[in-house]
Tab-separated table of C-alpha atoms in Angstrom:
chain	number	residue	atom	x	y	z
A	1	MET	CA	-83.326	-0.429	34.877
A	2	LYS	CA	-81.551	2.855	35.524
A	3	ILE	CA	-79.510	2.459	32.342
A	4	LEU	CA	-82.689	1.815	30.365
A	5	TYR	CA	-84.332	4.912	31.844
A	6	ILE	CA	-81.330	7.103	30.953
A	7	SER	CA	-81.264	5.620	27.440
A	8	LEU	CA	-84.944	6.433	26.904
A	9	ILE	CA	-84.375	10.030	28.027
A	10	PHE	CA	-81.411	10.332	25.668
A	11	LEU	CA	-83.358	8.906	22.711
A	12	GLY	CA	-86.289	11.210	23.454
A	13	THR	CA	-83.955	14.195	23.485
A	14	VAL	CA	-82.347	13.160	20.194
A	15	PHE	CA	-85.644	12.657	18.413
A	16	ALA	CA	-87.064	15.934	19.791
A	17	ARG	CA	-84.081	17.939	18.593
A	18	LYS	CA	-84.642	20.245	15.655
A	19	GLU	CA	-81.850	20.269	13.092
A	20	THR	CA	-80.930	23.793	11.997
A	21	LEU	CA	-78.418	24.790	9.334
A	22	VAL	CA	-76.654	28.114	9.987
A	23	LEU	CA	-75.000	29.809	6.999
A	24	LEU	CA	-72.452	32.518	7.859
A	25	ASP	CA	-70.379	35.046	5.950
A	26	ASN	CA	-67.399	34.090	8.104
A	27	SER	CA	-66.683	32.094	11.246
A	28	ALA	CA	-66.316	35.289	13.333
A	29	ILE	CA	-70.103	35.732	13.303
A	30	LYS	CA	-70.383	32.569	15.367
A	31	GLU	CA	-68.472	34.362	18.120
A	32	THR	CA	-70.069	37.807	17.802
A	33	HIS	CA	-73.550	36.238	17.981
A	34	SER	CA	-72.736	33.493	20.483
A	35	VAL	CA	-75.502	34.393	22.949
A	36	PHE	CA	-78.176	34.069	20.272
A	37	PHE	CA	-76.834	30.716	19.092
A	38	LYS	CA	-76.536	29.443	22.659
A	39	SER	CA	-80.158	30.373	23.224
A	40	LEU	CA	-81.138	28.308	20.190
A	41	ALA	CA	-79.108	25.350	21.435
A	42	ASP	CA	-80.844	25.606	24.804
A	43	GLN	CA	-84.189	25.451	23.003
A	44	GLY	CA	-83.248	22.074	21.539
A	45	HIS	CA	-81.761	23.049	18.178
A	46	GLY	CA	-78.961	21.001	16.743
A	47	LEU	CA	-76.932	23.741	15.040
A	48	THR	CA	-74.748	22.997	12.036
A	49	PHE	CA	-72.511	25.945	11.099
A	50	LYS	CA	-71.323	26.369	7.520
A	51	ILE	CA	-69.822	29.178	5.438
A	52	ALA	CA	-72.489	30.320	2.967
A	53	ASP	CA	-70.357	29.662	-0.128
A	54	ASP	CA	-69.081	26.244	1.043
A	55	ALA	CA	-68.944	23.937	-1.969
A	56	GLY	CA	-70.355	21.027	0.033
A	57	LEU	CA	-73.628	22.620	1.075
A	58	VAL	CA	-76.771	20.491	0.733
A	59	LEU	CA	-80.260	20.840	2.161
A	60	SER	CA	-81.570	17.412	1.236
A	61	LYS	CA	-80.459	13.910	0.305
A	62	TYR	CA	-82.474	11.260	-1.497
A	63	GLY	CA	-85.560	13.460	-1.384
A	64	ASP	CA	-85.461	14.041	2.390
A	65	TYR	CA	-84.440	17.296	4.016
A	66	LEU	CA	-81.524	17.126	6.414
A	67	TYR	CA	-82.686	20.200	8.345
A	68	ASP	CA	-85.920	21.546	9.779
A	69	ASN	CA	-84.807	25.173	9.805
A	70	LEU	CA	-82.359	27.448	8.020
A	71	ILE	CA	-80.583	30.536	9.378
A	72	ILE	CA	-78.779	32.825	6.928
A	73	PHE	CA	-76.478	35.306	8.646
A	74	ALA	CA	-74.558	35.961	5.451
A	75	PRO	CA	-75.617	39.319	3.980
A	76	GLY	CA	-72.405	39.512	1.952
A	77	VAL	CA	-72.710	36.177	0.122
A	78	GLU	CA	-72.426	36.591	-3.640
A	79	GLU	CA	-73.547	33.053	-4.415
A	80	PHE	CA	-74.509	30.147	-2.196
A	81	GLY	CA	-72.260	27.113	-2.385
A	82	GLY	CA	-73.016	23.498	-3.162
A	83	SER	CA	-76.538	22.678	-4.268
A	84	ILE	CA	-78.117	25.595	-2.390
A	85	GLY	CA	-79.547	28.550	-4.273
A	86	VAL	CA	-82.463	30.947	-4.131
A	87	ASP	CA	-84.720	28.403	-5.856
A	88	THR	CA	-83.604	25.671	-3.468
A	89	ILE	CA	-84.369	27.806	-0.419
A	90	THR	CA	-87.741	28.814	-1.848
A	91	LYS	CA	-88.636	25.158	-2.389
A	92	PHE	CA	-87.479	24.411	1.160
A	93	VAL	CA	-90.101	26.868	2.424
A	94	ASP	CA	-92.710	25.501	0.000
A	95	ASP	CA	-92.113	22.094	1.560
A	96	GLY	CA	-92.650	23.406	5.094
A	97	GLY	CA	-89.174	24.556	6.164
A	98	ASN	CA	-88.596	27.740	8.191
A	99	ILE	CA	-85.906	30.368	7.582
A	100	LEU	CA	-84.430	33.328	9.451
A	101	VAL	CA	-82.389	35.792	7.376
A	102	ALA	CA	-80.430	38.846	8.541
A	103	ALA	CA	-79.118	41.551	6.209
A	104	ASN	CA	-77.062	44.730	6.745
A	105	HIS	CA	-75.771	47.802	4.885
A	106	GLU	CA	-73.854	45.677	2.376
A	107	THR	CA	-76.566	43.202	1.428
A	108	THR	CA	-75.854	41.512	-1.892
A	109	ASP	CA	-78.198	40.914	-4.794
A	110	THR	CA	-78.451	37.243	-3.804
A	111	ILE	CA	-80.062	38.022	-0.446
A	112	ARG	CA	-82.120	40.776	-2.036
A	113	GLU	CA	-83.439	38.337	-4.649
A	114	LEU	CA	-84.282	35.846	-1.922
A	115	ALA	CA	-86.261	38.508	-0.067
A	116	THR	CA	-88.387	39.316	-3.119
A	117	GLU	CA	-89.472	35.665	-3.277
A	118	PHE	CA	-91.306	36.194	0.012
A	119	GLY	CA	-92.847	39.619	-0.602
A	120	PHE	CA	-90.068	41.781	0.892
A	121	GLU	CA	-87.817	44.349	-0.769
A	122	ILE	CA	-84.471	45.244	0.779
A	123	ASP	CA	-83.029	48.669	0.024
A	124	GLU	CA	-79.996	48.890	-2.218
A	125	GLU	CA	-76.430	48.266	-1.094
A	126	GLY	CA	-74.886	50.989	1.073
A	127	THR	CA	-78.161	52.267	2.528
A	128	SER	CA	-79.104	52.457	6.207
A	129	VAL	CA	-82.157	53.333	8.221
A	130	ILE	CA	-81.648	56.911	9.427
A	131	ASP	CA	-83.582	58.699	12.152
A	132	HIS	CA	-82.501	62.168	13.257
A	133	HIS	CA	-84.893	62.137	16.215
A	134	SER	CA	-84.777	58.592	17.632
A	135	PHE	CA	-81.081	57.826	17.438
A	136	ASP	CA	-78.945	56.460	20.256
A	137	SER	CA	-76.434	58.777	21.920
A	138	ASN	CA	-73.630	56.327	21.030
A	139	ASP	CA	-74.234	56.952	17.347
A	140	LYS	CA	-71.153	57.975	15.362
A	141	GLY	CA	-72.761	60.957	13.664
A	142	HIS	CA	-74.968	59.702	10.829
A	143	HIS	CA	-77.851	58.722	13.146
A	144	THR	CA	-77.962	55.159	11.824
A	145	LEU	CA	-77.821	53.607	15.301
A	146	ILE	CA	-81.442	54.074	16.229
A	147	ALA	CA	-83.365	53.331	19.402
A	148	VAL	CA	-86.748	51.841	18.533
A	149	GLU	CA	-89.560	51.993	21.060
A	150	PRO	CA	-91.367	48.702	21.903
A	151	LYS	CA	-94.638	50.247	20.655
A	152	ASN	CA	-93.290	49.797	17.117
A	153	LEU	CA	-93.464	46.024	17.509
A	154	ILE	CA	-96.370	44.124	16.007
A	155	GLU	CA	-99.235	43.530	18.444
A	156	ALA	CA	-98.785	39.778	18.511
A	157	PRO	CA	-97.308	38.297	21.709
A	158	MET	CA	-96.859	34.943	19.974
A	159	ILE	CA	-94.284	36.560	17.662
A	160	VAL	CA	-92.474	39.172	19.739
A	161	GLY	CA	-93.376	38.324	23.314
A	162	SER	CA	-95.153	40.690	25.688
A	163	ARG	CA	-94.553	43.454	28.240
A	164	HIS	CA	-91.465	44.933	26.599
A	165	VAL	CA	-90.136	48.086	28.257
A	166	HIS	CA	-86.571	48.559	27.036
A	167	PRO	CA	-86.022	50.135	23.600
A	168	LEU	CA	-84.433	48.097	20.808
A	169	LEU	CA	-81.134	48.930	19.140
A	170	TYR	CA	-81.093	48.734	15.360
A	171	ASP	CA	-78.336	49.430	12.864
A	172	GLY	CA	-79.043	48.181	9.369
A	173	THR	CA	-80.862	48.711	6.119
A	174	GLY	CA	-84.578	49.212	5.545
A	175	LEU	CA	-87.205	46.946	4.046
A	176	VAL	CA	-90.589	47.484	2.475
A	177	VAL	CA	-93.294	44.858	2.212
A	178	ASP	CA	-95.997	44.103	-0.299
A	179	SER	CA	-99.057	45.666	1.317
A	180	GLU	CA	-101.368	43.566	-0.862
A	181	ASN	CA	-99.907	40.311	0.440
A	182	PRO	CA	-102.085	39.180	3.385
A	183	LEU	CA	-99.419	36.716	4.532
A	184	VAL	CA	-96.736	39.350	5.203
A	185	LEU	CA	-96.215	40.735	8.718
A	186	GLU	CA	-94.523	43.997	9.717
A	187	VAL	CA	-92.830	42.686	12.865
A	188	LEU	CA	-90.874	45.871	13.677
A	189	THR	CA	-91.158	49.260	11.988
A	190	GLY	CA	-89.356	52.567	12.273
A	191	ASP	CA	-90.763	55.787	13.672
A	192	SER	CA	-92.504	58.400	11.552
A	193	THR	CA	-89.184	60.287	11.388
A	194	SER	CA	-87.151	57.397	9.952
A	195	TYR	CA	-86.162	56.717	6.361
A	196	SER	CA	-83.769	54.490	4.448
A	197	TYR	CA	-80.990	56.166	2.460
A	198	LYS	CA	-77.218	56.324	2.050
A	199	PRO	CA	-75.720	57.980	5.162
A	200	GLY	CA	-73.800	61.209	4.696
A	201	THR	CA	-75.386	62.072	1.330
A	202	TYR	CA	-78.024	64.609	0.315
A	203	VAL	CA	-81.466	63.173	-0.357
A	204	THR	CA	-81.984	63.836	-4.050
A	205	GLU	CA	-84.714	61.274	-4.718
A	206	THR	CA	-87.537	59.694	-2.803
A	207	PRO	CA	-86.171	57.013	-0.444
A	208	LEU	CA	-87.420	53.471	-0.824
A	209	ALA	CA	-88.837	53.485	2.724
A	210	ILE	CA	-90.140	56.480	4.654
A	211	GLY	CA	-91.700	56.810	8.104
A	212	ARG	CA	-93.857	53.985	9.404
A	213	LYS	CA	-93.476	52.191	6.085
A	214	THR	CA	-89.823	51.644	6.947
A	215	VAL	CA	-89.869	48.016	8.013
A	216	LEU	CA	-86.955	46.863	10.134
A	217	ILE	CA	-87.992	43.221	10.638
A	218	ALA	CA	-90.562	41.507	8.426
A	219	GLY	CA	-92.180	38.115	8.707
A	220	LEU	CA	-94.308	35.802	6.631
A	221	GLN	CA	-96.395	32.757	7.388
A	222	ALA	CA	-97.055	30.819	4.200
A	223	ARG	CA	-100.314	29.012	3.495
A	224	ASN	CA	-98.593	25.743	4.397
A	225	ASN	CA	-97.680	27.337	7.773
A	226	ALA	CA	-93.969	27.588	6.935
A	227	ARG	CA	-92.491	30.706	8.531
A	228	VAL	CA	-89.994	33.271	7.289
A	229	VAL	CA	-88.375	36.242	9.065
A	230	PHE	CA	-86.132	38.853	7.420
A	231	SER	CA	-84.205	41.374	9.506
A	232	GLY	CA	-82.477	44.352	7.937
A	233	SER	CA	-79.881	44.283	10.732
A	234	LEU	CA	-77.482	41.452	11.460
A	235	ASP	CA	-76.293	43.376	14.534
A	236	PHE	CA	-79.787	43.167	16.000
A	237	PHE	CA	-78.951	39.571	17.071
A	238	SER	CA	-75.380	40.306	18.182
A	239	ASP	CA	-73.903	39.966	21.673
A	240	LYS	CA	-72.952	43.648	21.522
A	241	PHE	CA	-76.532	44.819	21.043
A	242	PHE	CA	-77.881	42.300	23.575
A	243	GLY	CA	-75.780	43.706	26.401
A	244	SER	CA	-75.439	47.312	25.308
A	245	PRO	CA	-77.134	50.107	27.283
A	246	VAL	CA	-79.632	52.255	25.396
A	247	ASN	CA	-79.531	56.017	25.675
A	248	PRO	CA	-82.120	57.501	23.291
A	249	HIS	CA	-81.431	61.074	22.280
A	250	GLY	CA	-83.343	63.300	24.698
A	251	GLY	CA	-84.903	60.350	26.486
A	252	LYS	CA	-84.521	58.015	29.435
A	253	LYS	CA	-81.389	55.857	29.656
A	254	TYR	CA	-81.696	52.065	30.003
A	255	ASN	CA	-79.047	49.676	31.286
A	256	SER	CA	-79.741	47.157	28.506
A	257	SER	CA	-81.661	46.851	25.297
A	258	GLY	CA	-84.700	44.688	24.645
A	259	ASN	CA	-82.999	42.956	21.715
A	260	LYS	CA	-82.415	39.619	23.439
A	261	ALA	CA	-85.998	39.201	24.634
A	262	VAL	CA	-87.417	40.099	21.213
A	263	SER	CA	-84.909	37.987	19.254
A	264	ASP	CA	-85.623	34.967	21.485
A	265	ALA	CA	-89.364	35.418	20.948
A	266	ILE	CA	-88.944	35.815	17.177
A	267	SER	CA	-86.728	32.726	16.938
A	268	ARG	CA	-89.246	30.642	18.891
A	269	TRP	CA	-92.014	31.788	16.577
A	270	VAL	CA	-90.204	31.386	13.266
A	271	PHE	CA	-89.028	27.890	14.231
A	272	LYS	CA	-92.555	26.859	15.294
A	273	GLU	CA	-92.056	26.659	19.010
A	274	GLU	CA	-94.811	29.206	19.609
A	275	GLY	CA	-98.236	29.705	18.078
A	276	VAL	CA	-98.604	26.174	16.696
A	277	LEU	CA	-102.153	24.765	16.613
A	278	ARG	CA	-103.645	21.506	15.418
A	279	VAL	CA	-107.128	20.087	14.929
A	280	GLY	CA	-108.098	16.945	16.811
A	281	LYS	CA	-111.329	14.952	16.906
A	282	ILE	CA	-114.360	16.304	15.022
A	283	ASN	CA	-117.966	15.304	15.650
A	284	HIS	CA	-121.389	16.431	14.431
A	285	HIS	CA	-124.835	14.995	15.051
A	286	LYS	CA	-128.478	15.844	15.538
A	287	ALA	CA	-129.421	17.374	18.867
A	288	GLY	CA	-130.152	14.603	21.335
A	289	GLU	CA	-128.118	11.993	19.423
A	290	GLN	CA	-124.468	10.955	19.534
A	291	HIS	CA	-123.494	9.850	16.030
A	292	PRO	CA	-123.644	11.626	12.675
A	293	PRO	CA	-126.536	10.573	10.416
A	294	SER	CA	-126.186	9.529	6.789
A	295	ALA	CA	-127.969	12.757	5.872
A	296	TYR	CA	-129.552	15.665	7.677
A	297	THR	CA	-133.052	16.990	7.087
A	298	ILE	CA	-133.876	20.656	6.637
A	299	SER	CA	-134.622	22.644	9.815
A	300	GLU	CA	-133.077	20.069	12.156
A	301	ASP	CA	-131.095	21.128	15.236
A	302	VAL	CA	-127.413	20.229	14.897
A	303	VAL	CA	-124.497	20.016	17.339
A	304	TYR	CA	-120.957	20.418	15.963
A	305	SER	CA	-117.763	20.012	18.006
A	306	ILE	CA	-114.080	20.202	17.146
A	307	GLU	CA	-110.941	19.808	19.246
A	308	ILE	CA	-108.159	22.417	18.909
A	309	GLU	CA	-104.844	21.992	20.683
A	310	LYS	CA	-101.809	24.239	21.120
A	311	LEU	CA	-98.184	23.168	21.306
A	312	GLU	CA	-96.411	24.164	24.529
A	313	GLY	CA	-92.894	22.834	24.777
A	314	ASP	CA	-93.183	19.226	23.675
A	315	LYS	CA	-96.801	18.786	24.824
A	316	TRP	CA	-100.168	19.495	23.243
A	317	VAL	CA	-102.550	21.334	25.582
A	318	PRO	CA	-106.122	22.630	25.114
A	319	PHE	CA	-106.297	25.892	23.201
A	320	ASN	CA	-108.318	28.729	24.722
A	321	ALA	CA	-109.950	31.347	22.506
A	322	ASN	CA	-113.279	33.108	22.076
A	323	ASP	CA	-112.971	34.053	18.411
A	324	VAL	CA	-113.242	30.685	16.644
A	325	GLN	CA	-116.138	30.541	14.178
A	326	LEU	CA	-117.994	27.903	12.194
A	327	GLU	CA	-119.728	28.307	8.839
A	328	PHE	CA	-122.369	26.067	7.297
A	329	VAL	CA	-121.736	26.546	3.606
A	330	ARG	CA	-123.377	25.695	0.306
A	331	ILE	CA	-121.339	27.826	-2.098
A	332	ASP	CA	-122.045	30.757	0.264
A	333	PRO	CA	-122.390	30.564	4.050
A	334	PHE	CA	-125.981	30.032	5.196
A	335	VAL	CA	-125.023	29.929	8.869
A	336	ARG	CA	-122.130	31.647	10.620
A	337	THR	CA	-121.836	31.109	14.353
A	338	SER	CA	-119.241	31.236	17.124
A	339	LEU	CA	-117.736	28.078	18.548
A	340	VAL	CA	-118.007	28.123	22.329
A	341	LYS	CA	-115.232	26.652	24.457
A	342	GLY	CA	-116.307	23.294	25.830
A	343	PRO	CA	-114.645	20.795	28.151
A	344	GLY	CA	-110.984	20.005	27.502
A	345	SER	CA	-109.869	21.114	24.061
A	346	SER	CA	-113.304	21.035	22.443
A	347	PHE	CA	-115.228	23.903	20.840
A	348	VAL	CA	-118.991	23.462	20.350
A	349	ALA	CA	-121.703	25.112	18.247
A	350	HIS	CA	-125.497	24.563	18.249
A	351	PHE	CA	-127.584	25.778	15.325
A	352	LYS	CA	-130.577	24.961	13.135
A	353	ILE	CA	-130.089	23.793	9.555
A	354	PRO	CA	-131.669	26.272	7.107
A	355	ASP	CA	-134.812	25.377	5.168
A	356	ILE	CA	-132.740	24.628	2.073
A	357	TYR	CA	-131.495	21.247	0.928
A	358	GLY	CA	-128.328	20.296	-0.974
A	359	VAL	CA	-124.693	19.435	-0.279
A	360	PHE	CA	-123.314	21.529	2.593
A	361	GLN	CA	-120.017	21.826	4.424
A	362	PHE	CA	-119.124	22.413	8.045
A	363	LYS	CA	-116.217	24.840	7.527
A	364	MET	CA	-113.915	25.992	10.327
A	365	GLU	CA	-111.154	28.433	9.391
A	366	TYR	CA	-108.966	30.135	11.986
A	367	ALA	CA	-106.372	32.700	10.946
A	368	LYS	CA	-105.070	34.807	13.820
A	369	VAL	CA	-101.780	36.695	13.673
A	370	GLY	CA	-99.048	34.648	15.323
A	371	TYR	CA	-100.826	31.297	15.101
A	372	THR	CA	-100.688	28.627	12.441
A	373	PHE	CA	-103.618	28.631	10.039
A	374	LEU	CA	-106.338	26.093	10.737
A	375	LYS	CA	-108.852	24.883	8.178
A	376	ASN	CA	-111.168	21.932	8.417
A	377	VAL	CA	-114.014	21.067	6.064
A	378	THR	CA	-116.589	18.303	6.615
A	379	GLN	CA	-119.132	17.648	3.866
A	380	VAL	CA	-122.691	16.528	4.619
A	381	SER	CA	-125.961	16.146	2.725
A	382	VAL	CA	-129.165	17.929	3.631
A	383	ARG	CA	-132.387	16.477	2.171
A	384	PRO	CA	-135.943	17.841	2.057
A	385	LEU	CA	-138.738	16.455	4.212
A	386	GLN	CA	-140.083	13.046	3.299
A	387	HIS	CA	-143.756	12.856	2.348
A	388	THR	CA	-144.528	11.375	5.769
A	389	GLN	CA	-142.837	14.243	7.572
A	390	TYR	CA	-144.931	17.127	6.309
A	391	GLU	CA	-147.466	18.653	8.702
A	392	ARG	CA	-150.980	17.534	7.755
A	393	PHE	CA	-153.027	20.511	8.853
A	394	ILE	CA	-151.498	23.960	8.699
A	395	THR	CA	-153.142	26.782	10.638
A	396	ALA	CA	-152.567	29.252	7.836
A	397	ALA	CA	-154.516	26.980	5.475
A	398	TYR	CA	-157.711	26.822	7.582
A	399	PRO	CA	-159.604	29.252	5.269
A	400	TYR	CA	-158.853	26.933	2.346
A	401	TYR	CA	-159.956	23.898	4.326
A	402	PHE	CA	-163.186	25.707	5.214
A	403	SER	CA	-163.815	26.726	1.604
A	404	ALA	CA	-163.237	23.172	0.390
A	405	PHE	CA	-165.575	21.587	2.926
A	406	SER	CA	-168.165	24.319	2.476
A	407	MET	CA	-168.091	23.672	-1.260
A	408	MET	CA	-168.587	19.969	-0.631
A	409	ALA	CA	-171.474	20.693	1.708
A	410	GLY	CA	-173.001	23.068	-0.817
A	411	VAL	CA	-172.799	20.479	-3.583
A	412	LEU	CA	-174.374	17.912	-1.283
A	413	VAL	CA	-177.271	20.251	-0.382
A	414	PHE	CA	-177.750	21.255	-4.013
A	415	SER	CA	-177.779	17.647	-5.157
A	416	PHE	CA	-180.309	16.676	-2.492
A	417	ALA	CA	-182.528	19.647	-3.301
A	418	PHE	CA	-182.295	19.092	-7.022
A	419	THR	CA	-183.161	15.431	-6.729
A	420	HIS	CA	-186.017	16.025	-4.257
A	421	LEU	CA	-187.634	18.786	-6.312
A	422	LYS	CA	-187.450	16.695	-9.467
A	423	ASP	CA	-189.187	13.729	-7.822
A	424	THR	CA	-191.921	15.993	-6.381
A	425	LYS	CA	-192.644	17.545	-9.773
A	426	SER	CA	-192.862	14.116	-11.410
A	427	LYS	CA	-195.470	12.890	-8.900
A	428	SER	CA	-197.613	15.990	-9.353
A	429	ASP	CA	-197.739	15.429	-13.080
């Protein structure tokens, strides 16, 4: 019995493990970033390390992907090996895979091309993010080792964690994002005094990134909920930056940076260990009933409920929120109302169907930064009143009723009078 119990635990661990392919420029990166990789292993990732130009690289076999996630810590790769390329990685994301990519000052065109596929643009080779006001005192003179305040992180605890105090160390190139792309996230940005340019040279043209538009770490959540994170600094995830003290120029000194806490939070988010939602049971019916009808009638009271759950560890738990909405749509929304948290994981809405018939949809869409997108559509028919359902006597129509009956009475009196007078005249003659 004990052996069986241990076997079940082992099988559960194996099946719960997430397979992650790690592509490196060289094997030394595995050692210089050992703390980050150990953290991933502790989270249940099965890490497979490969050199980025290895001729035997494959992402899938016989139509099935071998990995759930992809990490590319190879900013210097000229061309991916094996069957992997920019198109292959893009398709991997299109099919639901997640990727984490780190660049640096010497980022090649291959990584730069990959970034453009997801709405990011990495500055040209040899450039660095420079900040002459927010640099670390350990900087070597060009002010490329910058200390970034936690306030520059995106306001999304699901992505970067919460309650950060220690500044972040950053030494790398700058990114810009497509501001018209609603799926792109500016995870970490530079200060208003930062810019991306070649260190030690005069600025003779407008830098690619200036001020707050200098993005240090960018993210994207695709419409299929696949997640992508690009960092302009490979050192951001290094053991050196994790344990290094931070001494901002003219500011307070800290014994350690906040890099480890932020990188752990980002890795959990990009690999779908945080902010994952799903829709459960859905029900709708007339008020006072339990089951959905074949069709609704105009102006009826309706109750709609939907279950939403959140992934925590390896368990699904009820999701708590007060900003989930429901729309009752026929081309355009006729009703928009909030879903109120009910018992367990349910959200409930009560409303009256509008006095318009046709084919409608119960539409629930939830898109909050840091969480997976939710969309559920249920189609129903709304019919007009049957002839037996109309009200027989309407108060507003009383004047018309009176006029009709008065006309009838008048005709009756006229007919009686006309007939009576005619008979009287005939007798007199």
